[in-house]
């Protein structure tokens, strides 16, 4: 018998086992009890004005009637028509809830933001999204767009982030890529898309890597309506999941941008680009 137990009585074996159990508990206690608790950084640390759609939703029969704004501004994304609401499903990799768009047309959420002048003001948009494989059968599939409302109707311009011509892009009036992410999302899992407009310059990031951009002016006004989950018209809705959305009325510096990317990557188990400061560990509060 192993561990020198040969010839021992049952009572002696039990006593030896109890001694090992006590020793293991002591070692485990010394090793773990006094470790500090890590306080993870979240977007709640950002300056005021963040519109943040994350974990808080209102459900009606398995469909999302409201994606609640966690940024504190009560800019809840809503849909009053039951059949036009996305479903809530569970992300298998993280066990977290997410919003799902399927084959049903006309599914979207209205975002009540009318304080940003999309053409004149600086702004930033982060999205975590995952596409279905059937995107190859559609020409357009929007993740988020301001191509609605009086601002669009009156010709003030617009922008849309979504799938077109085999890749993710931000397109703006009059149909120019601004920027093109040069990334086909079909079957590639969850990704972090970030676009920012600073002055007249618009560029983007894919999982923390800059994909370039250009100079653009006509991107809308304060009367454009924003929608999540649609490009513009019929059969142009997203097909897949949208896990998280942040809209900021300003542009982040590099450190804060990387903090948001690190938070999203850790939460949704997404791999950031090589060299990103939060590729291997999430950001924590000091």
Short mmCIF file of C-alpha atoms in Angstrom, two decimals:
data_model
loop_
_atom_site.label_atom_id
_atom_site.label_comp_id
_atom_site.label_asym_id
_atom_site.label_seq_id
_atom_site.Cartn_x
_atom_site.Cartn_y
_atom_site.Cartn_z
CA UNK A 1 0.00 0.00 0.00
CA UNK A 2 1.17 3.54 -0.76
CA UNK A 3 2.17 6.27 1.74
CA UNK A 4 3.52 3.70 4.25
CA UNK A 5 0.03 2.59 5.34
CA UNK A 6 0.71 -1.12 4.98
CA UNK A 7 -0.05 -2.97 8.21
CA UNK A 8 -1.95 0.00 9.74
CA UNK A 9 -5.30 -0.54 11.36
CA UNK A 10 -8.39 1.22 10.06
CA UNK A 11 -8.37 3.59 13.05
CA UNK A 12 -4.71 4.48 12.38
CA UNK A 13 -5.40 5.14 8.70
CA UNK A 14 -8.32 7.44 9.65
CA UNK A 15 -6.11 9.33 12.11
CA UNK A 16 -3.39 9.81 9.48
CA UNK A 17 -5.99 11.01 6.99
CA UNK A 18 -7.38 13.51 9.51
CA UNK A 19 -3.86 14.84 10.13
CA UNK A 20 -3.35 15.40 6.41
CA UNK A 21 -6.74 17.14 6.19
CA UNK A 22 -5.82 19.51 9.04
CA UNK A 23 -2.44 20.26 7.48
CA UNK A 24 -4.08 20.98 4.08
CA UNK A 25 -6.62 23.34 5.67
CA UNK A 26 -3.87 25.24 7.45
CA UNK A 27 -1.80 25.62 4.29
CA UNK A 28 -4.83 26.67 2.31
CA UNK A 29 -5.77 29.19 4.99
CA UNK A 30 -2.29 30.70 5.10
CA UNK A 31 -2.18 30.89 1.30
CA UNK A 32 -5.52 32.48 0.53
CA UNK A 33 -7.25 34.13 3.47
CA UNK A 34 -5.43 37.45 3.43
CA UNK A 35 -5.23 38.03 -0.32
CA UNK A 36 -6.60 41.49 -1.27
CA UNK A 37 -9.78 41.72 -3.34
CA UNK A 38 -9.27 43.28 -6.76
CA UNK A 39 -11.66 46.11 -7.63
CA UNK A 40 -12.09 45.95 -11.40
CA UNK A 41 -12.35 49.15 -13.40
CA UNK A 42 -15.71 49.77 -15.14
CA UNK A 43 -17.07 52.55 -17.40
CA UNK A 44 -18.71 54.10 -14.35
CA UNK A 45 -15.28 55.67 -13.76
CA UNK A 46 -15.53 57.71 -16.98
CA UNK A 47 -16.54 61.39 -17.00
CA UNK A 48 -20.24 62.28 -17.02
CA UNK A 49 -22.34 61.89 -20.11
CA UNK A 50 -21.74 58.21 -20.90
CA UNK A 51 -24.69 56.33 -22.37
CA UNK A 52 -24.02 52.70 -21.41
CA UNK A 53 -26.08 49.67 -22.38
CA UNK A 54 -24.82 46.61 -20.54
CA UNK A 55 -26.40 44.18 -18.10
CA UNK A 56 -29.68 45.94 -17.29
CA UNK A 57 -32.71 45.12 -19.45
CA UNK A 58 -36.49 44.99 -19.12
CA UNK A 59 -37.99 41.78 -20.50
CA UNK A 60 -41.45 41.02 -21.86
CA UNK A 61 -42.00 37.41 -22.89
CA UNK A 62 -38.29 36.82 -23.52
CA UNK A 63 -37.95 39.95 -25.65
CA UNK A 64 -36.17 43.14 -24.60
CA UNK A 65 -38.53 46.09 -24.34
CA UNK A 66 -35.90 48.32 -22.73
CA UNK A 67 -32.11 48.25 -22.65
CA UNK A 68 -31.53 50.43 -19.62
CA UNK A 69 -28.89 53.17 -19.57
CA UNK A 70 -26.34 52.31 -16.86
CA UNK A 71 -24.61 55.65 -17.32
CA UNK A 72 -27.10 57.46 -15.10
CA UNK A 73 -28.69 59.65 -17.77
CA UNK A 74 -31.90 57.64 -18.25
CA UNK A 75 -31.28 57.38 -22.00
CA UNK A 76 -32.94 53.98 -22.14
CA UNK A 77 -33.08 52.25 -25.53
CA UNK A 78 -36.68 51.11 -26.04
CA UNK A 79 -39.04 49.37 -28.44
CA UNK A 80 -42.81 49.61 -27.88
CA UNK A 81 -43.81 47.04 -30.52
CA UNK A 82 -43.48 43.50 -29.18
CA UNK A 83 -42.64 41.87 -32.52
CA UNK A 84 -39.89 44.45 -33.15
CA UNK A 85 -37.99 43.68 -29.95
CA UNK A 86 -34.76 41.65 -29.88
CA UNK A 87 -34.57 38.51 -27.78
CA UNK A 88 -32.40 38.02 -24.72
CA UNK A 89 -30.11 34.99 -24.89
CA UNK A 90 -27.08 33.76 -22.92
CA UNK A 91 -23.52 33.96 -24.21
CA UNK A 92 -22.13 30.44 -23.89
CA UNK A 93 -18.55 31.59 -23.25
CA UNK A 94 -19.33 33.88 -20.31
CA UNK A 95 -22.79 32.91 -19.09
CA UNK A 96 -23.82 36.55 -19.42
CA UNK A 97 -27.02 37.83 -21.00
CA UNK A 98 -26.92 39.39 -24.46
CA UNK A 99 -29.35 40.71 -27.08
CA UNK A 100 -30.10 38.55 -30.11
CA UNK A 101 -31.25 39.52 -33.58
CA UNK A 102 -32.50 36.67 -35.78
CA UNK A 103 -34.20 36.47 -39.18
CA UNK A 104 -37.17 38.64 -38.22
CA UNK A 105 -37.19 41.96 -40.05
CA UNK A 106 -37.83 45.32 -38.39
CA UNK A 107 -36.20 44.51 -35.04
CA UNK A 108 -34.41 47.45 -33.41
CA UNK A 109 -34.20 49.66 -30.31
CA UNK A 110 -34.66 53.45 -30.30
CA UNK A 111 -31.93 55.44 -28.52
CA UNK A 112 -33.19 58.83 -27.21
CA UNK A 113 -30.00 60.87 -27.68
CA UNK A 114 -30.51 64.41 -28.98
CA UNK A 115 -27.76 66.26 -27.13
CA UNK A 116 -24.91 65.37 -29.51
CA UNK A 117 -24.52 67.30 -32.75
CA UNK A 118 -23.12 64.40 -34.75
CA UNK A 119 -21.63 66.65 -37.41
CA UNK A 120 -20.03 69.28 -35.17
CA UNK A 121 -19.33 67.59 -31.83
CA UNK A 122 -16.70 65.05 -30.85
CA UNK A 123 -18.05 61.63 -29.88
CA UNK A 124 -17.09 57.98 -29.37
CA UNK A 125 -18.96 54.70 -29.80
CA UNK A 126 -17.93 51.27 -28.45
CA UNK A 127 -19.81 48.13 -29.48
CA UNK A 128 -19.35 44.46 -28.61
CA UNK A 129 -21.10 42.37 -31.27
CA UNK A 130 -21.07 38.94 -32.88
CA UNK A 131 -22.50 38.06 -36.30
CA UNK A 132 -24.27 34.98 -37.57
CA UNK A 133 -22.85 33.06 -40.50
CA UNK A 134 -25.82 33.97 -42.70
CA UNK A 135 -24.62 37.58 -43.10
CA UNK A 136 -23.30 36.50 -46.51
CA UNK A 137 -26.87 36.47 -47.78
CA UNK A 138 -27.54 40.15 -47.05
CA UNK A 139 -26.11 43.38 -48.43
CA UNK A 140 -26.38 45.45 -45.23
CA UNK A 141 -26.74 44.59 -41.54
CA UNK A 142 -26.60 47.48 -39.12
CA UNK A 143 -25.30 47.42 -35.55
CA UNK A 144 -26.01 51.07 -34.71
CA UNK A 145 -27.02 54.04 -36.86
CA UNK A 146 -28.25 57.64 -36.69
CA UNK A 147 -29.82 57.44 -40.13
CA UNK A 148 -33.30 58.29 -38.88
CA UNK A 149 -35.39 61.23 -37.68
CA UNK A 150 -35.62 64.83 -38.86
CA UNK A 151 -31.86 65.27 -39.11
CA UNK A 152 -31.64 62.49 -41.68
CA UNK A 153 -34.81 63.54 -43.51
CA UNK A 154 -33.63 67.15 -43.76
CA UNK A 155 -30.26 66.18 -45.19
CA UNK A 156 -28.01 66.94 -42.22
CA UNK A 157 -26.03 63.76 -42.81
CA UNK A 158 -25.72 60.41 -41.05
CA UNK A 159 -23.44 57.56 -40.02
CA UNK A 160 -23.94 53.79 -39.64
CA UNK A 161 -21.77 51.07 -38.11
CA UNK A 162 -22.42 47.58 -39.46
CA UNK A 163 -21.81 44.99 -42.14
CA UNK A 164 -21.57 45.86 -45.85
CA UNK A 165 -19.78 44.24 -48.79
CA UNK A 166 -18.21 41.50 -46.70
CA UNK A 167 -16.78 43.63 -43.89
CA UNK A 168 -17.59 45.77 -40.88
CA UNK A 169 -17.44 49.49 -41.58
CA UNK A 170 -18.64 52.87 -40.43
CA UNK A 171 -20.37 54.43 -43.41
CA UNK A 172 -21.37 58.10 -43.57
CA UNK A 173 -23.25 60.41 -45.86
CA UNK A 174 -23.07 60.16 -48.88
CA UNK A 175 -22.15 56.48 -48.64
CA UNK A 176 -18.43 56.71 -47.89
CA UNK A 177 -16.57 54.33 -45.55
CA UNK A 178 -15.40 56.21 -42.47
CA UNK A 179 -13.58 53.95 -41.65
CA UNK A 180 -13.69 50.45 -43.14
CA UNK A 181 -12.57 47.89 -40.55
CA UNK A 182 -11.46 45.48 -43.33
CA UNK A 183 -12.79 42.61 -41.22
CA UNK A 184 -15.31 39.93 -42.18
CA UNK A 185 -17.14 39.11 -38.93
CA UNK A 186 -18.92 35.94 -40.08
CA UNK A 187 -18.12 33.09 -37.72
CA UNK A 188 -15.40 35.08 -35.95
CA UNK A 189 -17.06 35.40 -32.55
CA UNK A 190 -17.40 38.51 -30.41
CA UNK A 191 -15.43 41.63 -31.37
CA UNK A 192 -14.91 45.10 -29.90
CA UNK A 193 -15.58 47.86 -32.44
CA UNK A 194 -14.71 51.46 -31.55
CA UNK A 195 -15.26 54.57 -33.65
CA UNK A 196 -14.38 58.12 -32.67
CA UNK A 197 -14.92 61.51 -34.25
CA UNK A 198 -12.50 64.25 -33.25
CA UNK A 199 -13.05 67.48 -35.12
CA UNK A 200 -13.51 66.33 -38.71
CA UNK A 201 -11.37 63.22 -38.28
CA UNK A 202 -13.08 59.84 -37.90
CA UNK A 203 -11.20 56.61 -37.25
CA UNK A 204 -11.81 53.19 -35.74
CA UNK A 205 -10.31 50.38 -33.66
CA UNK A 206 -10.87 46.63 -33.83
CA UNK A 207 -10.07 44.87 -30.53
CA UNK A 208 -7.71 47.70 -29.65
CA UNK A 209 -5.95 48.00 -33.01
CA UNK A 210 -6.35 51.16 -35.08
CA UNK A 211 -7.83 50.50 -38.53
CA UNK A 212 -7.42 54.03 -39.90
CA UNK A 213 -9.99 56.57 -40.98
CA UNK A 214 -10.33 59.88 -42.77
CA UNK A 215 -11.79 63.39 -42.79
CA UNK A 216 -15.60 63.62 -42.74
CA UNK A 217 -18.01 66.45 -42.04
CA UNK A 218 -21.60 65.49 -42.84
CA UNK A 219 -22.60 63.06 -40.07
CA UNK A 220 -25.87 64.51 -38.79
CA UNK A 221 -27.19 66.99 -36.24
CA UNK A 222 -29.04 66.93 -32.91
CA UNK A 223 -32.32 65.87 -34.57
CA UNK A 224 -31.02 62.59 -35.97
CA UNK A 225 -32.54 59.56 -34.26
CA UNK A 226 -30.26 56.67 -33.24
CA UNK A 227 -31.26 53.02 -33.52
CA UNK A 228 -29.50 49.85 -32.38
CA UNK A 229 -29.72 46.76 -34.57
CA UNK A 230 -30.53 48.17 -38.01
CA UNK A 231 -28.75 49.81 -40.97
CA UNK A 232 -31.65 51.71 -42.53
CA UNK A 233 -34.50 49.88 -44.24
CA UNK A 234 -36.15 46.51 -44.75
CA UNK A 235 -33.99 43.39 -44.36
CA UNK A 236 -31.09 45.51 -43.09
CA UNK A 237 -31.23 44.49 -39.42
CA UNK A 238 -28.33 42.90 -37.56
CA UNK A 239 -28.09 39.12 -37.57
CA UNK A 240 -26.40 37.87 -34.45
CA UNK A 241 -25.77 39.26 -30.98
CA UNK A 242 -25.00 42.67 -29.53
CA UNK A 243 -23.53 42.37 -26.04
CA UNK A 244 -22.70 45.94 -25.01
CA UNK A 245 -22.84 49.52 -26.34
CA UNK A 246 -21.28 52.74 -25.02
CA UNK A 247 -21.88 56.18 -26.55
CA UNK A 248 -19.76 59.07 -25.25
CA UNK A 249 -20.16 62.79 -26.04
CA UNK A 250 -16.38 63.22 -26.20
CA UNK A 251 -13.23 61.46 -27.39
CA UNK A 252 -11.16 59.44 -24.92
CA UNK A 253 -7.43 59.73 -24.49
CA UNK A 254 -5.39 56.61 -25.19
CA UNK A 255 -5.29 55.45 -21.58
CA UNK A 256 -9.06 55.71 -21.10
CA UNK A 257 -9.75 54.05 -24.46
CA UNK A 258 -7.58 51.12 -23.43
CA UNK A 259 -9.35 50.93 -20.07
CA UNK A 260 -12.71 50.54 -21.81
CA UNK A 261 -11.28 47.94 -24.19
CA UNK A 262 -9.74 46.05 -21.28
CA UNK A 263 -13.02 46.07 -19.37
CA UNK A 264 -15.00 44.81 -22.39
CA UNK A 265 -12.40 42.18 -23.31
CA UNK A 266 -12.27 40.76 -19.78
CA UNK A 267 -16.05 40.74 -19.41
CA UNK A 268 -16.78 39.08 -22.78
CA UNK A 269 -13.61 36.95 -23.10
CA UNK A 270 -12.24 38.71 -26.18
CA UNK A 271 -8.53 38.70 -27.08
CA UNK A 272 -7.07 42.16 -27.61
CA UNK A 273 -4.24 42.96 -30.00
CA UNK A 274 -0.70 41.95 -29.10
CA UNK A 275 0.92 44.59 -26.90
CA UNK A 276 -2.33 45.96 -25.49
CA UNK A 277 -1.81 46.70 -21.76
CA UNK A 278 -4.94 44.70 -20.83
CA UNK A 279 -4.51 41.76 -23.17
CA UNK A 280 -3.66 39.37 -20.32
CA UNK A 281 -5.29 41.02 -17.29
CA UNK A 282 -8.26 43.34 -16.74
CA UNK A 283 -7.87 46.94 -15.58
CA UNK A 284 -8.21 47.44 -11.83
CA UNK A 285 -8.76 50.48 -9.64
CA UNK A 286 -5.62 51.72 -7.93
#
